[in-house]
Tab-separated table of C-alpha atoms in Angstrom:
chain	number	residue	atom	x	y	z
A	778	UNK	CA	91.428	126.179	95.745
A	779	UNK	CA	90.372	123.075	97.690
A	780	UNK	CA	90.271	119.774	95.535
A	781	UNK	CA	86.612	118.568	94.878
A	782	UNK	CA	85.775	115.574	96.929
A	783	UNK	CA	84.828	112.477	94.788
A	784	UNK	CA	81.827	110.641	95.590
A	785	UNK	CA	81.803	106.940	96.094
A	786	UNK	CA	80.289	106.210	92.720
A	787	UNK	CA	82.996	108.454	91.034
A	788	UNK	CA	85.752	106.561	92.736
A	789	UNK	CA	84.443	103.254	91.674
A	790	UNK	CA	84.032	104.445	87.913
A	791	UNK	CA	87.728	105.756	88.084
A	792	UNK	CA	89.014	102.508	89.766
A	793	UNK	CA	86.980	100.630	87.038
A	794	UNK	CA	88.406	102.637	84.184
A	795	UNK	CA	91.986	102.112	85.516
A	796	UNK	CA	91.513	98.498	85.765
A	797	UNK	CA	90.097	98.233	82.185
A	798	UNK	CA	93.081	100.078	80.897
A	799	UNK	CA	95.546	97.888	82.592
A	800	UNK	CA	93.599	94.715	81.437
A	801	UNK	CA	93.581	96.335	77.771
A	802	UNK	CA	97.384	96.740	78.039
A	803	UNK	CA	97.991	93.228	79.392
A	804	UNK	CA	95.898	91.652	76.581
A	805	UNK	CA	97.713	93.603	73.945
A	806	UNK	CA	100.981	92.381	75.240
A	807	UNK	CA	99.824	88.905	75.428
A	808	UNK	CA	98.547	89.083	71.859
A	809	UNK	CA	101.950	90.373	70.778
A	810	UNK	CA	103.754	87.532	72.441
A	811	UNK	CA	101.362	84.977	71.158
A	812	UNK	CA	101.771	86.224	67.672
A	813	UNK	CA	105.495	86.019	68.008
A	814	UNK	CA	105.203	82.436	69.442
A	815	UNK	CA	107.515	83.331	72.196
A	816	UNK	CA	110.630	83.176	70.020
A	817	UNK	CA	111.795	86.568	70.880
A	818	UNK	CA	111.745	86.003	74.644
A	819	UNK	CA	114.826	85.101	76.697
A	820	UNK	CA	115.259	82.121	78.978
A	821	UNK	CA	113.086	82.057	82.102
A	822	UNK	CA	114.594	83.793	84.975
A	823	UNK	CA	113.646	83.954	88.609
A	824	UNK	CA	113.005	87.480	90.326
A	825	UNK	CA	111.309	89.289	92.824
A	826	UNK	CA	108.783	92.353	92.311
A	827	UNK	CA	110.269	95.105	94.228
A	828	UNK	CA	107.684	97.926	93.179
A	829	UNK	CA	104.925	98.478	90.588
A	830	UNK	CA	103.423	101.238	88.849
A	831	UNK	CA	100.027	99.985	87.397
A	832	UNK	CA	100.806	97.373	84.927
A	833	UNK	CA	104.488	98.224	85.044
A	834	UNK	CA	106.544	96.285	87.605
A	835	UNK	CA	110.195	96.411	88.535
A	836	UNK	CA	111.743	92.954	89.024
A	837	UNK	CA	114.984	92.415	90.639
A	838	UNK	CA	116.989	89.289	89.296
A	839	UNK	CA	119.226	87.156	91.246
A	840	UNK	CA	122.417	89.306	90.554
A	841	UNK	CA	120.722	92.608	91.663
A	842	UNK	CA	119.877	94.176	88.388
A	843	UNK	CA	116.526	95.673	88.029
A	844	UNK	CA	114.146	94.912	84.873
A	845	UNK	CA	111.223	96.822	83.845
A	846	UNK	CA	108.507	93.958	83.303
A	847	UNK	CA	104.755	93.530	82.403
A	848	UNK	CA	102.745	90.422	83.393
A	849	UNK	CA	100.734	88.050	81.335
A	850	UNK	CA	97.092	88.717	81.625
A	851	UNK	CA	96.250	85.263	82.516
A	852	UNK	CA	98.397	85.786	85.697
A	853	UNK	CA	97.048	87.304	89.072
A	854	UNK	CA	98.389	90.608	89.285
A	855	UNK	CA	101.893	90.425	90.714
A	856	UNK	CA	102.504	92.906	93.770
A	857	UNK	CA	105.455	93.973	95.800
A	858	UNK	CA	107.183	90.995	97.296
A	859	UNK	CA	106.078	88.333	94.728
A	860	UNK	CA	108.530	85.900	93.711
A	861	UNK	CA	108.264	85.471	89.830
A	862	UNK	CA	109.612	83.766	86.888
A	863	UNK	CA	110.277	86.343	83.816
A	864	UNK	CA	111.818	86.490	80.284
A	865	UNK	CA	113.289	89.416	78.513
A	866	UNK	CA	111.223	90.693	75.680
A	867	UNK	CA	113.655	93.547	74.732
A	868	UNK	CA	116.837	95.072	75.967
A	869	UNK	CA	114.969	97.096	78.471
A	870	UNK	CA	111.756	95.207	79.121
A	871	UNK	CA	110.743	91.708	80.215
A	872	UNK	CA	107.500	89.670	80.786
A	873	UNK	CA	106.503	87.821	84.048
A	874	UNK	CA	105.243	84.539	83.127
A	875	UNK	CA	104.664	82.757	86.357
A	876	UNK	CA	104.292	83.552	90.000
A	877	UNK	CA	105.556	81.377	92.773
A	878	UNK	CA	103.451	80.367	95.892
A	879	UNK	CA	102.997	83.211	98.209
A	880	UNK	CA	103.677	82.225	101.772
A	881	UNK	CA	101.862	85.103	103.165
A	882	UNK	CA	99.662	88.046	101.941
A	883	UNK	CA	98.889	91.340	103.436
A	884	UNK	CA	95.664	92.640	101.869
A	885	UNK	CA	92.698	95.029	102.299
A	886	UNK	CA	89.394	95.488	100.269
A	887	UNK	CA	89.431	97.520	97.305
A	888	UNK	CA	86.469	99.879	96.110
A	889	UNK	CA	84.863	97.000	94.783
A	890	UNK	CA	84.792	95.324	98.096
A	891	UNK	CA	87.237	92.565	97.042
A	892	UNK	CA	90.331	91.507	98.848
A	893	UNK	CA	93.332	93.345	97.191
A	894	UNK	CA	96.978	92.157	97.969
A	895	UNK	CA	99.151	94.922	99.090
A	896	UNK	CA	102.384	93.015	99.730
A	897	UNK	CA	103.333	89.303	99.714
A	898	UNK	CA	105.827	86.894	101.255
A	899	UNK	CA	106.189	88.891	104.504
A	900	UNK	CA	108.033	87.164	107.275
A	901	UNK	CA	107.609	89.641	110.125
A	902	UNK	CA	105.409	92.660	111.041
A	903	UNK	CA	106.881	95.397	113.194
A	904	UNK	CA	103.927	96.993	115.146
A	905	UNK	CA	105.379	100.524	116.136
A	906	UNK	CA	104.177	102.619	119.144
A	907	UNK	CA	105.647	105.570	121.020
A	908	UNK	CA	104.901	107.220	124.495
A	909	UNK	CA	103.304	110.085	122.318
A	910	UNK	CA	100.812	109.935	120.880
A	911	UNK	CA	99.069	107.884	123.500
A	912	UNK	CA	99.356	104.323	122.278
A	913	UNK	CA	96.119	102.603	121.236
A	914	UNK	CA	96.462	99.068	122.718
A	915	UNK	CA	93.096	98.132	120.890
A	916	UNK	CA	95.000	99.005	117.681
A	917	UNK	CA	98.019	96.859	118.630
A	918	UNK	CA	95.802	94.080	119.418
A	919	UNK	CA	94.274	94.212	115.933
A	920	UNK	CA	97.630	94.346	114.305
A	921	UNK	CA	98.706	91.406	116.277
A	922	UNK	CA	95.557	89.365	115.426
A	923	UNK	CA	96.177	90.268	111.810
A	924	UNK	CA	99.656	88.955	112.033
A	925	UNK	CA	98.381	85.630	113.451
A	926	UNK	CA	96.019	85.339	110.665
A	927	UNK	CA	98.883	85.842	108.243
A	928	UNK	CA	100.898	83.189	109.973
A	929	UNK	CA	103.928	85.428	110.346
A	930	UNK	CA	106.043	86.614	113.257
A	931	UNK	CA	105.261	89.904	115.069
A	932	UNK	CA	107.648	92.371	117.035
A	933	UNK	CA	106.449	95.375	119.208
A	934	UNK	CA	108.887	98.252	118.668
A	935	UNK	CA	108.721	101.127	121.121
A	936	UNK	CA	109.843	104.025	119.456
A	937	UNK	CA	110.891	107.586	121.115
A	938	UNK	CA	112.192	106.021	124.377
A	939	UNK	CA	113.761	109.521	125.070
A	940	UNK	CA	110.366	110.651	125.992
A	941	UNK	CA	109.866	107.993	128.587
A	942	UNK	CA	109.448	109.673	132.091
A	943	UNK	CA	111.293	106.653	133.639
A	944	UNK	CA	113.481	104.346	131.428
A	945	UNK	CA	112.991	101.542	133.952
A	946	UNK	CA	109.604	101.851	135.654
A	947	UNK	CA	107.535	104.034	133.216
A	948	UNK	CA	103.849	103.091	133.257
A	949	UNK	CA	103.955	102.498	129.577
A	950	UNK	CA	106.713	99.760	130.015
A	951	UNK	CA	104.395	97.938	132.529
A	952	UNK	CA	101.597	97.952	129.931
A	953	UNK	CA	103.815	96.508	127.249
A	954	UNK	CA	104.861	93.738	129.570
A	955	UNK	CA	101.411	92.063	128.849
A	956	UNK	CA	102.554	91.675	125.289
A	957	UNK	CA	105.977	90.084	126.523
A	958	UNK	CA	104.059	87.713	128.813
A	959	UNK	CA	101.994	86.667	125.824
A	960	UNK	CA	105.230	85.983	123.783
A	961	UNK	CA	105.692	88.958	121.647
A	962	UNK	CA	109.087	90.366	121.845
A	963	UNK	CA	109.259	94.271	122.564
A	964	UNK	CA	112.339	96.162	121.346
A	965	UNK	CA	112.938	99.739	122.674
A	966	UNK	CA	114.648	102.160	120.313
A	967	UNK	CA	114.959	105.898	119.863
A	968	UNK	CA	115.515	107.201	116.185
A	969	UNK	CA	116.740	110.483	118.047
A	970	UNK	CA	119.427	108.987	120.221
A	971	UNK	CA	120.056	105.848	118.253
A	972	UNK	CA	119.215	103.691	121.200
A	973	UNK	CA	118.135	100.027	120.057
A	974	UNK	CA	118.617	100.533	116.316
A	975	UNK	CA	121.276	97.866	116.395
A	976	UNK	CA	119.344	95.316	118.233
A	977	UNK	CA	116.217	96.011	115.853
A	978	UNK	CA	118.492	95.579	112.891
A	979	UNK	CA	119.485	92.185	114.361
A	980	UNK	CA	115.901	91.081	114.823
A	981	UNK	CA	115.139	92.037	111.209
A	982	UNK	CA	117.724	89.811	109.608
A	983	UNK	CA	115.314	86.798	109.482
A	984	UNK	CA	113.510	87.833	106.248
A	985	UNK	CA	111.417	90.585	105.020
A	986	UNK	CA	109.591	93.045	107.477
A	987	UNK	CA	106.908	95.565	107.353
A	988	UNK	CA	106.119	98.554	109.760
A	989	UNK	CA	102.588	99.264	110.812
A	990	UNK	CA	101.269	101.600	113.478
A	991	UNK	CA	99.393	104.643	114.118
A	992	UNK	CA	100.228	108.191	112.786
A	993	UNK	CA	102.748	109.952	114.683
A	994	UNK	CA	104.795	107.227	116.268
A	995	UNK	CA	107.846	107.894	114.120
A	996	UNK	CA	107.621	105.230	111.271
A	997	UNK	CA	109.082	107.568	108.742
A	998	UNK	CA	112.022	108.476	110.855
A	999	UNK	CA	112.484	104.697	111.567
A	1000	UNK	CA	112.394	104.021	107.664
A	1001	UNK	CA	115.145	106.726	107.246
A	1002	UNK	CA	117.124	105.178	109.888
A	1003	UNK	CA	117.087	101.707	108.681
A	1004	UNK	CA	117.407	102.703	105.067
A	1005	UNK	CA	120.199	105.424	104.937
A	1006	UNK	CA	120.585	104.938	101.163
A	1007	UNK	CA	116.868	104.904	100.218
A	1008	UNK	CA	117.192	107.722	97.876
A	1009	UNK	CA	119.873	105.781	95.887
A	1010	UNK	CA	117.386	102.848	95.653
A	1011	UNK	CA	114.608	105.171	94.271
A	1012	UNK	CA	116.665	106.745	91.663
A	1013	UNK	CA	117.868	103.323	90.261
A	1014	UNK	CA	114.189	102.214	90.046
A	1015	UNK	CA	113.229	105.546	88.549
A	1016	UNK	CA	115.930	105.104	85.796
A	1017	UNK	CA	114.670	101.440	85.148
A	1018	UNK	CA	111.059	102.506	84.660
A	1019	UNK	CA	111.542	105.922	83.365
A	1020	UNK	CA	108.719	107.162	85.342
A	1021	UNK	CA	110.276	109.819	87.446
A	1022	UNK	CA	111.297	109.667	91.102
A	1023	UNK	CA	107.714	109.410	92.777
A	1024	UNK	CA	108.493	105.835	93.967
A	1025	UNK	CA	108.257	107.306	97.735
A	1026	UNK	CA	104.427	106.782	97.158
A	1027	UNK	CA	104.620	103.254	95.936
A	1028	UNK	CA	104.890	99.994	98.016
A	1029	UNK	CA	108.700	99.135	97.554
A	1030	UNK	CA	110.982	96.424	98.787
A	1031	UNK	CA	114.355	97.525	100.141
A	1032	UNK	CA	117.357	95.746	101.250
A	1033	UNK	CA	118.702	96.377	104.709
A	1034	UNK	CA	122.469	96.927	105.288
A	1035	UNK	CA	122.165	94.879	108.377
A	1036	UNK	CA	120.495	91.914	106.422
A	1037	UNK	CA	116.950	91.210	105.719
A	1038	UNK	CA	114.641	93.292	103.915
A	1039	UNK	CA	112.046	96.069	104.638
A	1040	UNK	CA	108.739	96.467	102.583
A	1041	UNK	CA	107.694	100.085	102.917
A	1042	UNK	CA	104.659	102.217	101.771
A	1043	UNK	CA	103.424	105.407	103.510
A	1044	UNK	CA	100.186	104.324	102.704
A	1045	UNK	CA	100.365	100.961	104.284
A	1046	UNK	CA	102.388	102.023	107.460
A	1047	UNK	CA	99.089	103.134	109.196
A	1048	UNK	CA	96.919	100.480	107.480
A	1049	UNK	CA	94.273	99.142	109.874
A	1050	UNK	CA	93.371	95.550	109.048
A	1051	UNK	CA	89.867	94.238	109.107
A	1052	UNK	CA	89.287	90.907	110.851
A	1053	UNK	CA	86.514	88.339	111.169
A	1054	UNK	CA	85.336	87.304	114.649
A	1055	UNK	CA	87.251	84.035	114.395
A	1056	UNK	CA	90.422	85.742	113.276
A	1057	UNK	CA	89.930	87.988	116.416
A	1058	UNK	CA	89.586	84.940	118.624
A	1059	UNK	CA	92.588	83.322	117.176
A	1060	UNK	CA	94.736	86.386	117.395
A	1061	UNK	CA	94.653	86.419	121.362
A	1062	UNK	CA	97.305	83.651	121.954
A	1063	UNK	CA	96.565	83.604	125.573
A	1064	UNK	CA	92.800	82.575	125.219
A	1065	UNK	CA	93.700	79.341	123.025
A	1066	UNK	CA	93.756	77.008	125.945
A	1067	UNK	CA	90.273	78.130	127.076
A	1068	UNK	CA	88.398	78.420	123.884
A	1069	UNK	CA	85.817	75.837	123.235
A	1070	UNK	CA	85.533	74.869	126.976
A	1071	UNK	CA	82.648	77.243	127.848
A	1072	UNK	CA	79.403	75.617	129.068
A	1073	UNK	CA	77.659	76.925	125.950
A	1074	UNK	CA	79.018	76.355	122.565
A	1075	UNK	CA	78.034	79.760	121.369
A	1076	UNK	CA	79.258	81.621	124.340
A	1077	UNK	CA	79.647	85.290	123.853
A	1078	UNK	CA	82.127	85.407	126.936
A	1079	UNK	CA	80.077	88.287	128.412
A	1080	UNK	CA	77.044	87.173	130.538
A	1081	UNK	CA	76.917	83.609	130.421
A	1082	UNK	CA	77.603	81.358	133.275
A	1083	UNK	CA	80.599	78.955	133.369
A	1084	UNK	CA	82.537	80.951	130.564
A	1085	UNK	CA	86.133	79.489	130.562
A	1086	UNK	CA	87.462	82.694	129.344
A	1087	UNK	CA	85.940	84.802	132.235
A	1088	UNK	CA	87.077	82.075	134.685
A	1089	UNK	CA	90.748	82.443	133.347
A	1090	UNK	CA	90.403	86.176	133.736
A	1091	UNK	CA	89.353	85.766	137.499
A	1092	UNK	CA	92.234	83.261	137.968
A	1093	UNK	CA	94.636	85.756	136.594
A	1094	UNK	CA	95.586	83.662	133.601
A	1095	UNK	CA	94.378	86.361	131.125
A	1096	UNK	CA	94.945	90.051	131.530
A	1097	UNK	CA	91.706	91.840	132.291
A	1098	UNK	CA	92.282	94.778	130.227
A	1099	UNK	CA	93.285	92.829	127.116
A	1100	UNK	CA	90.247	90.535	127.568
A	1101	UNK	CA	88.166	93.563	127.503
A	1102	UNK	CA	89.702	94.736	124.214
A	1103	UNK	CA	89.181	91.194	123.003
A	1104	UNK	CA	85.323	91.607	123.526
A	1105	UNK	CA	85.334	95.034	121.846
A	1106	UNK	CA	87.198	93.799	118.737
A	1107	UNK	CA	85.103	90.646	118.524
A	1108	UNK	CA	82.004	92.839	118.658
A	1109	UNK	CA	83.236	94.967	115.899
A	1110	UNK	CA	84.329	91.939	113.931
A	1111	UNK	CA	80.801	90.393	114.225
A	1112	UNK	CA	79.086	93.460	113.019
A	1113	UNK	CA	81.552	93.522	110.078
A	1114	UNK	CA	80.869	89.944	109.336
A	1115	UNK	CA	77.173	90.613	109.168
A	1116	UNK	CA	77.714	93.494	106.761
A	1117	UNK	CA	80.131	91.475	104.677
A	1118	UNK	CA	82.323	94.699	104.454
A	1119	UNK	CA	84.964	96.029	106.749
A	1120	UNK	CA	84.209	99.121	108.812
């Protein structure tokens, strides 16, 4: 029997109910801590949130041990990747008492149209594409613009290179050269043959990365290749929380054997960020030298004369196809700005 589809109103009510239960639980914990005057709490310790289950969070200490924690109600809700200060409250539980500054945030709107952080302190976004399914360069551009808005590094990963018709002169490689010309590294890999995985692992040593890309490009296979011992980590988290082994559906931070970390969540891998018109403009790096130099300050870069961007395209300084996608994304973002809600 097919599941009954919930209406938008029902989804919002469920979301509000869950939020209310989480807030009640955190308020009860705060009250218990305040009544105990904090005397039963251990010393403050730094850690990182590696996954969460509602108001229950798993924090990893500096020595690699895992601790089940809750957060003070007065804090912004911690998410995967947050650096925190926590104190033990019992032998098996702890309390997060402070959050460190978030140097980057990946977020999307929730059912109440408010920005909801999905992960924090990301250093690098890996935009994964493949010969099949046919790459959506508009989506790649959207991801790269979102990366620029976050202020982190981006890497384009071409997976399934074993499907290329020509490993040197394939038309797809020529299309990707546009991104290399802009300044984005392109790494070619194949999870089937193992090609390029060592180079990718080396590129990911620089911090915490996350995979984004359309469905079918092999992100799940890439996660398995990068995290051969993922199941061991999942079991350790499950033992800490006592909540079973369904952590594969939760946002989780894993340590890579080659160095660096990988933030993974099946629900986030195909996440399509919503952008403002300004973010779209700033996200096309090759346009930066020409923005603000059009004859008209409100130039739409479509039909106006003496448009600096169109002149750059005609002079071969900006790729014509990428400029066309820029105009499409800006138009979508402009409508989104008017609606005050991402499409």
